[in-house]
Amino acid sequence: MNKKTKGFIYNFIGFAVFFFATRYLVVSYTHLEGFWIPFTAFVVSTILAPKFQTVKTKDGEKLFMSWIFTKGLKEIK
């Protein structure tokens, strides 16, 4: 599998996990209605989800992860 495709899939899965968890918590514990439920889940998920990016180096393409809960970049093999 291409590293760019793998990065895209990881970004999607990471966002989806945080989106559905946040959406459930917003529905359960707040009084928000309508458009504000998915909007709030989207904003929180965008901030909390890890970001994956592919970078071309002299050694080939590498996949890196950046996350608010970790320090610096982590290389994904």
PDB file of N, CA and C in Angstrom:
ATOM      1  N   MET A   1       0.841  -1.170   0.000  1.00  0.00           N
ATOM      2  CA  MET A   1       0.000   0.000   0.000  1.00  0.00           C
ATOM      3  C   MET A   1       0.897   1.248   0.000  1.00  0.00           C
ATOM      4  N   ASN A   2       0.516   2.227  -0.785  1.00  0.00           N
ATOM      5  CA  ASN A   2       1.243   3.482  -0.887  1.00  0.00           C
ATOM      6  C   ASN A   2       1.226   4.213   0.462  1.00  0.00           C
ATOM      7  N   LYS A   3       2.321   4.874   0.825  1.00  0.00           N
ATOM      8  CA  LYS A   3       2.398   5.574   2.116  1.00  0.00           C
ATOM      9  C   LYS A   3       1.415   6.747   2.181  1.00  0.00           C
ATOM     10  N   LYS A   4       1.159   7.411   1.051  1.00  0.00           N
ATOM     11  CA  LYS A   4       0.184   8.502   1.041  1.00  0.00           C
ATOM     12  C   LYS A   4      -1.213   7.966   1.317  1.00  0.00           C
ATOM     13  N   THR A   5      -1.535   6.834   0.746  1.00  0.00           N
ATOM     14  CA  THR A   5      -2.834   6.211   0.979  1.00  0.00           C
ATOM     15  C   THR A   5      -2.958   5.764   2.428  1.00  0.00           C
ATOM     16  N   LYS A   6      -1.893   5.189   2.948  1.00  0.00           N
ATOM     17  CA  LYS A   6      -1.894   4.752   4.342  1.00  0.00           C
ATOM     18  C   LYS A   6      -2.088   5.947   5.276  1.00  0.00           C
ATOM     19  N   GLY A   7      -1.418   7.066   4.998  1.00  0.00           N
ATOM     20  CA  GLY A   7      -1.579   8.278   5.794  1.00  0.00           C
ATOM     21  C   GLY A   7      -3.002   8.812   5.739  1.00  0.00           C
ATOM     22  N   PHE A   8      -3.602   8.796   4.544  1.00  0.00           N
ATOM     23  CA  PHE A   8      -4.987   9.252   4.384  1.00  0.00           C
ATOM     24  C   PHE A   8      -5.941   8.381   5.191  1.00  0.00           C
ATOM     25  N   ILE A   9      -5.757   7.075   5.130  1.00  0.00           N
ATOM     26  CA  ILE A   9      -6.628   6.151   5.871  1.00  0.00           C
ATOM     27  C   ILE A   9      -6.459   6.342   7.374  1.00  0.00           C
ATOM     28  N   TYR A  10      -5.220   6.507   7.843  1.00  0.00           N
ATOM     29  CA  TYR A  10      -4.981   6.753   9.265  1.00  0.00           C
ATOM     30  C   TYR A  10      -5.626   8.062   9.717  1.00  0.00           C
ATOM     31  N   ASN A  11      -5.528   9.110   8.892  1.00  0.00           N
ATOM     32  CA  ASN A  11      -6.174  10.383   9.230  1.00  0.00           C
ATOM     33  C   ASN A  11      -7.682  10.208   9.344  1.00  0.00           C
ATOM     34  N   PHE A  12      -8.263   9.485   8.398  1.00  0.00           N
ATOM     35  CA  PHE A  12      -9.709   9.276   8.399  1.00  0.00           C
ATOM     36  C   PHE A  12     -10.153   8.480   9.622  1.00  0.00           C
ATOM     37  N   ILE A  13      -9.458   7.396   9.917  1.00  0.00           N
ATOM     38  CA  ILE A  13      -9.832   6.557  11.058  1.00  0.00           C
ATOM     39  C   ILE A  13      -9.661   7.319  12.372  1.00  0.00           C
ATOM     40  N   GLY A  14      -8.560   8.037  12.512  1.00  0.00           N
ATOM     41  CA  GLY A  14      -8.333   8.821  13.724  1.00  0.00           C
ATOM     42  C   GLY A  14      -9.401   9.874  13.928  1.00  0.00           C
ATOM     43  N   PHE A  15      -9.760  10.579  12.855  1.00  0.00           N
ATOM     44  CA  PHE A  15     -10.810  11.586  12.948  1.00  0.00           C
ATOM     45  C   PHE A  15     -12.153  10.956  13.270  1.00  0.00           C
ATOM     46  N   ALA A  16     -12.478   9.846  12.597  1.00  0.00           N
ATOM     47  CA  ALA A  16     -13.776   9.202  12.791  1.00  0.00           C
ATOM     48  C   ALA A  16     -13.963   8.716  14.227  1.00  0.00           C
ATOM     49  N   VAL A  17     -12.921   8.151  14.810  1.00  0.00           N
ATOM     50  CA  VAL A  17     -13.015   7.668  16.194  1.00  0.00           C
ATOM     51  C   VAL A  17     -13.329   8.822  17.135  1.00  0.00           C
ATOM     52  N   PHE A  18     -12.590   9.914  17.004  1.00  0.00           N
ATOM     53  CA  PHE A  18     -12.830  11.063  17.871  1.00  0.00           C
ATOM     54  C   PHE A  18     -14.177  11.723  17.569  1.00  0.00           C
ATOM     55  N   PHE A  19     -14.576  11.758  16.295  1.00  0.00           N
ATOM     56  CA  PHE A  19     -15.849  12.394  15.929  1.00  0.00           C
ATOM     57  C   PHE A  19     -17.027  11.663  16.560  1.00  0.00           C
ATOM     58  N   PHE A  20     -17.078  10.336  16.397  1.00  0.00           N
ATOM     59  CA  PHE A  20     -18.223   9.603  16.925  1.00  0.00           C
ATOM     60  C   PHE A  20     -18.238   9.580  18.449  1.00  0.00           C
ATOM     61  N   ALA A  21     -17.067   9.497  19.069  1.00  0.00           N
ATOM     62  CA  ALA A  21     -17.010   9.532  20.523  1.00  0.00           C
ATOM     63  C   ALA A  21     -17.455  10.902  21.046  1.00  0.00           C
ATOM     64  N   THR A  22     -16.973  11.955  20.421  1.00  0.00           N
ATOM     65  CA  THR A  22     -17.353  13.303  20.852  1.00  0.00           C
ATOM     66  C   THR A  22     -18.826  13.560  20.591  1.00  0.00           C
ATOM     67  N   ARG A  23     -19.323  13.101  19.460  1.00  0.00           N
ATOM     68  CA  ARG A  23     -20.745  13.292  19.143  1.00  0.00           C
ATOM     69  C   ARG A  23     -21.621  12.620  20.186  1.00  0.00           C
ATOM     70  N   TYR A  24     -21.264  11.401  20.570  1.00  0.00           N
ATOM     71  CA  TYR A  24     -22.022  10.691  21.596  1.00  0.00           C
ATOM     72  C   TYR A  24     -21.992  11.454  22.926  1.00  0.00           C
ATOM     73  N   LEU A  25     -20.819  11.939  23.310  1.00  0.00           N
ATOM     74  CA  LEU A  25     -20.701  12.678  24.571  1.00  0.00           C
ATOM     75  C   LEU A  25     -21.472  13.999  24.528  1.00  0.00           C
ATOM     76  N   VAL A  26     -21.452  14.674  23.396  1.00  0.00           N
ATOM     77  CA  VAL A  26     -22.189  15.935  23.271  1.00  0.00           C
ATOM     78  C   VAL A  26     -23.690  15.682  23.371  1.00  0.00           C
ATOM     79  N   VAL A  27     -24.174  14.661  22.703  1.00  0.00           N
ATOM     80  CA  VAL A  27     -25.606  14.341  22.767  1.00  0.00           C
ATOM     81  C   VAL A  27     -26.005  13.935  24.178  1.00  0.00           C
ATOM     82  N   SER A  28     -25.168  13.168  24.842  1.00  0.00           N
ATOM     83  CA  SER A  28     -25.505  12.642  26.164  1.00  0.00           C
ATOM     84  C   SER A  28     -25.416  13.684  27.276  1.00  0.00           C
ATOM     85  N   TYR A  29     -24.453  14.588  27.208  1.00  0.00           N
ATOM     86  CA  TYR A  29     -24.163  15.440  28.356  1.00  0.00           C
ATOM     87  C   TYR A  29     -24.362  16.939  28.143  1.00  0.00           C
ATOM     88  N   THR A  30     -24.845  17.354  26.984  1.00  0.00           N
ATOM     89  CA  THR A  30     -25.118  18.773  26.769  1.00  0.00           C
ATOM     90  C   THR A  30     -26.546  18.945  26.286  1.00  0.00           C
ATOM     91  N   HIS A  31     -26.972  20.180  26.217  1.00  0.00           N
ATOM     92  CA  HIS A  31     -28.319  20.495  25.741  1.00  0.00           C
ATOM     93  C   HIS A  31     -28.281  21.087  24.334  1.00  0.00           C
ATOM     94  N   LEU A  32     -27.221  20.800  23.594  1.00  0.00           N
ATOM     95  CA  LEU A  32     -27.123  21.303  22.228  1.00  0.00           C
ATOM     96  C   LEU A  32     -28.122  20.574  21.338  1.00  0.00           C
ATOM     97  N   GLU A  33     -28.605  21.284  20.317  1.00  0.00           N
ATOM     98  CA  GLU A  33     -29.578  20.699  19.399  1.00  0.00           C
ATOM     99  C   GLU A  33     -29.203  21.023  17.963  1.00  0.00           C
ATOM    100  N   GLY A  34     -29.703  20.219  17.051  1.00  0.00           N
ATOM    101  CA  GLY A  34     -29.585  20.483  15.625  1.00  0.00           C
ATOM    102  C   GLY A  34     -28.161  20.503  15.116  1.00  0.00           C
ATOM    103  N   PHE A  35     -27.874  21.565  14.370  1.00  0.00           N
ATOM    104  CA  PHE A  35     -26.588  21.735  13.694  1.00  0.00           C
ATOM    105  C   PHE A  35     -25.415  21.761  14.663  1.00  0.00           C
ATOM    106  N   TRP A  36     -25.608  22.182  15.898  1.00  0.00           N
ATOM    107  CA  TRP A  36     -24.508  22.373  16.847  1.00  0.00           C
ATOM    108  C   TRP A  36     -23.885  21.071  17.322  1.00  0.00           C
ATOM    109  N   ILE A  37     -24.624  19.978  17.278  1.00  0.00           N
ATOM    110  CA  ILE A  37     -24.077  18.688  17.722  1.00  0.00           C
ATOM    111  C   ILE A  37     -22.938  18.232  16.800  1.00  0.00           C
ATOM    112  N   PRO A  38     -23.187  18.071  15.493  1.00  0.00           N
ATOM    113  CA  PRO A  38     -22.072  17.640  14.634  1.00  0.00           C
ATOM    114  C   PRO A  38     -20.986  18.706  14.486  1.00  0.00           C
ATOM    115  N   PHE A  39     -21.356  19.980  14.541  1.00  0.00           N
ATOM    116  CA  PHE A  39     -20.362  21.052  14.434  1.00  0.00           C
ATOM    117  C   PHE A  39     -19.386  21.004  15.612  1.00  0.00           C
ATOM    118  N   THR A  40     -19.906  20.837  16.815  1.00  0.00           N
ATOM    119  CA  THR A  40     -19.060  20.739  17.999  1.00  0.00           C
ATOM    120  C   THR A  40     -18.168  19.507  17.923  1.00  0.00           C
ATOM    121  N   ALA A  41     -18.737  18.379  17.506  1.00  0.00           N
ATOM    122  CA  ALA A  41     -17.949  17.146  17.367  1.00  0.00           C
ATOM    123  C   ALA A  41     -16.854  17.314  16.311  1.00  0.00           C
ATOM    124  N   PHE A  42     -17.158  18.020  15.232  1.00  0.00           N
ATOM    125  CA  PHE A  42     -16.172  18.259  14.183  1.00  0.00           C
ATOM    126  C   PHE A  42     -14.999  19.083  14.700  1.00  0.00           C
ATOM    127  N   VAL A  43     -15.281  20.173  15.386  1.00  0.00           N
ATOM    128  CA  VAL A  43     -14.228  21.057  15.885  1.00  0.00           C
ATOM    129  C   VAL A  43     -13.344  20.332  16.896  1.00  0.00           C
ATOM    130  N   VAL A  44     -13.956  19.637  17.841  1.00  0.00           N
ATOM    131  CA  VAL A  44     -13.190  18.917  18.859  1.00  0.00           C
ATOM    132  C   VAL A  44     -12.351  17.815  18.213  1.00  0.00           C
ATOM    133  N   SER A  45     -12.925  17.096  17.265  1.00  0.00           N
ATOM    134  CA  SER A  45     -12.201  16.012  16.595  1.00  0.00           C
ATOM    135  C   SER A  45     -11.038  16.535  15.765  1.00  0.00           C
ATOM    136  N   THR A  46     -11.228  17.674  15.127  1.00  0.00           N
ATOM    137  CA  THR A  46     -10.151  18.267  14.346  1.00  0.00           C
ATOM    138  C   THR A  46      -8.964  18.622  15.235  1.00  0.00           C
ATOM    139  N   ILE A  47      -9.243  19.078  16.442  1.00  0.00           N
ATOM    140  CA  ILE A  47      -8.169  19.451  17.359  1.00  0.00           C
ATOM    141  C   ILE A  47      -7.507  18.220  17.975  1.00  0.00           C
ATOM    142  N   LEU A  48      -8.292  17.213  18.373  1.00  0.00           N
ATOM    143  CA  LEU A  48      -7.767  16.079  19.125  1.00  0.00           C
ATOM    144  C   LEU A  48      -7.193  14.944  18.280  1.00  0.00           C
ATOM    145  N   ALA A  49      -7.645  14.788  17.047  1.00  0.00           N
ATOM    146  CA  ALA A  49      -7.220  13.644  16.229  1.00  0.00           C
ATOM    147  C   ALA A  49      -5.748  13.787  15.813  1.00  0.00           C
ATOM    148  N   PRO A  50      -5.023  12.678  15.758  1.00  0.00           N
ATOM    149  CA  PRO A  50      -3.632  12.739  15.292  1.00  0.00           C
ATOM    150  C   PRO A  50      -3.579  13.066  13.797  1.00  0.00           C
ATOM    151  N   LYS A  51      -2.506  13.746  13.389  1.00  0.00           N
ATOM    152  CA  LYS A  51      -2.314  14.113  11.987  1.00  0.00           C
ATOM    153  C   LYS A  51      -1.176  13.267  11.421  1.00  0.00           C
ATOM    154  N   PHE A  52      -1.414  12.670  10.259  1.00  0.00           N
ATOM    155  CA  PHE A  52      -0.414  11.857   9.571  1.00  0.00           C
ATOM    156  C   PHE A  52      -0.042  12.549   8.275  1.00  0.00           C
ATOM    157  N   GLN A  53       1.266  12.534   7.955  1.00  0.00           N
ATOM    158  CA  GLN A  53       1.735  13.175   6.740  1.00  0.00           C
ATOM    159  C   GLN A  53       2.892  12.392   6.144  1.00  0.00           C
ATOM    160  N   THR A  54       2.893  12.304   4.828  1.00  0.00           N
ATOM    161  CA  THR A  54       3.969  11.637   4.106  1.00  0.00           C
ATOM    162  C   THR A  54       4.969  12.684   3.620  1.00  0.00           C
ATOM    163  N   VAL A  55       6.256  12.401   3.829  1.00  0.00           N
ATOM    164  CA  VAL A  55       7.320  13.326   3.433  1.00  0.00           C
ATOM    165  C   VAL A  55       8.324  12.559   2.590  1.00  0.00           C
ATOM    166  N   LYS A  56       8.710  13.174   1.464  1.00  0.00           N
ATOM    167  CA  LYS A  56       9.753  12.574   0.631  1.00  0.00           C
ATOM    168  C   LYS A  56      11.106  12.992   1.186  1.00  0.00           C
ATOM    169  N   THR A  57      11.941  12.005   1.473  1.00  0.00           N
ATOM    170  CA  THR A  57      13.301  12.263   1.947  1.00  0.00           C
ATOM    171  C   THR A  57      14.275  11.610   0.975  1.00  0.00           C
ATOM    172  N   LYS A  58      15.557  11.784   1.228  1.00  0.00           N
ATOM    173  CA  LYS A  58      16.551  11.151   0.348  1.00  0.00           C
ATOM    174  C   LYS A  58      16.543   9.635   0.503  1.00  0.00           C
ATOM    175  N   ASP A  59      15.976   9.140   1.617  1.00  0.00           N
ATOM    176  CA  ASP A  59      15.849   7.692   1.844  1.00  0.00           C
ATOM    177  C   ASP A  59      14.538   7.132   1.307  1.00  0.00           C
ATOM    178  N   GLY A  60      13.685   7.954   0.712  1.00  0.00           N
ATOM    179  CA  GLY A  60      12.383   7.531   0.208  1.00  0.00           C
ATOM    180  C   GLY A  60      11.272   8.208   0.995  1.00  0.00           C
ATOM    181  N   GLU A  61      10.045   7.784   0.744  1.00  0.00           N
ATOM    182  CA  GLU A  61       8.900   8.358   1.452  1.00  0.00           C
ATOM    183  C   GLU A  61       8.834   7.832   2.873  1.00  0.00           C
ATOM    184  N   LYS A  62       8.515   8.727   3.801  1.00  0.00           N
ATOM    185  CA  LYS A  62       8.331   8.344   5.197  1.00  0.00           C
ATOM    186  C   LYS A  62       7.012   8.919   5.689  1.00  0.00           C
ATOM    187  N   LEU A  63       6.388   8.180   6.594  1.00  0.00           N
ATOM    188  CA  LEU A  63       5.108   8.589   7.166  1.00  0.00           C
ATOM    189  C   LEU A  63       5.350   9.050   8.599  1.00  0.00           C
ATOM    190  N   PHE A  64       4.892  10.275   8.904  1.00  0.00           N
ATOM    191  CA  PHE A  64       5.071  10.844  10.231  1.00  0.00           C
ATOM    192  C   PHE A  64       3.722  11.135  10.868  1.00  0.00           C
ATOM    193  N   MET A  65       3.698  11.095  12.204  1.00  0.00           N
ATOM    194  CA  MET A  65       2.499  11.397  12.955  1.00  0.00           C
ATOM    195  C   MET A  65       2.787  12.535  13.929  1.00  0.00           C
ATOM    196  N   SER A  66       1.851  13.466  14.013  1.00  0.00           N
ATOM    197  CA  SER A  66       1.908  14.544  14.984  1.00  0.00           C
ATOM    198  C   SER A  66       0.600  14.500  15.763  1.00  0.00           C
ATOM    199  N   TRP A  67       0.702  14.644  17.093  1.00  0.00           N
ATOM    200  CA  TRP A  67      -0.485  14.560  17.920  1.00  0.00           C
ATOM    201  C   TRP A  67      -0.338  15.499  19.094  1.00  0.00           C
ATOM    202  N   ILE A  68      -1.419  16.070  19.531  1.00  0.00           N
ATOM    203  CA  ILE A  68      -1.398  17.037  20.622  1.00  0.00           C
ATOM    204  C   ILE A  68      -0.901  16.408  21.928  1.00  0.00           C
ATOM    205  N   PHE A  69      -1.058  15.105  22.093  1.00  0.00           N
ATOM    206  CA  PHE A  69      -0.685  14.421  23.329  1.00  0.00           C
ATOM    207  C   PHE A  69       0.732  13.851  23.313  1.00  0.00           C
ATOM    208  N   THR A  70       1.439  14.003  22.197  1.00  0.00           N
ATOM    209  CA  THR A  70       2.825  13.552  22.125  1.00  0.00           C
ATOM    210  C   THR A  70       3.716  14.729  21.787  1.00  0.00           C
ATOM    211  N   LYS A  71       4.967  14.597  22.116  1.00  0.00           N
ATOM    212  CA  LYS A  71       5.919  15.673  21.862  1.00  0.00           C
ATOM    213  C   LYS A  71       6.677  15.373  20.574  1.00  0.00           C
ATOM    214  N   GLY A  72       6.654  16.298  19.651  1.00  0.00           N
ATOM    215  CA  GLY A  72       7.400  16.143  18.407  1.00  0.00           C
ATOM    216  C   GLY A  72       6.709  15.235  17.402  1.00  0.00           C
ATOM    217  N   LEU A  73       7.455  14.880  16.381  1.00  0.00           N
ATOM    218  CA  LEU A  73       6.975  13.991  15.336  1.00  0.00           C
ATOM    219  C   LEU A  73       7.415  12.565  15.600  1.00  0.00           C
ATOM    220  N   LYS A  74       6.568  11.620  15.251  1.00  0.00           N
ATOM    221  CA  LYS A  74       6.903  10.195  15.381  1.00  0.00           C
ATOM    222  C   LYS A  74       6.852   9.581  13.995  1.00  0.00           C
ATOM    223  N   GLU A  75       7.887   8.821  13.656  1.00  0.00           N
ATOM    224  CA  GLU A  75       7.903   8.136  12.363  1.00  0.00           C
ATOM    225  C   GLU A  75       7.104   6.851  12.468  1.00  0.00           C
ATOM    226  N   ILE A  76       6.221   6.639  11.510  1.00  0.00           N
ATOM    227  CA  ILE A  76       5.407   5.418  11.437  1.00  0.00           C
ATOM    228  C   ILE A  76       6.031   4.511  10.378  1.00  0.00           C
ATOM    229  N   LYS A  77       6.254   3.256  10.731  1.00  0.00           N
ATOM    230  CA  LYS A  77       6.889   2.338   9.780  1.00  0.00           C
ATOM    231  C   LYS A  77       5.881   1.580   8.985  1.00  0.00           C
TER     232      LYS A  77
END
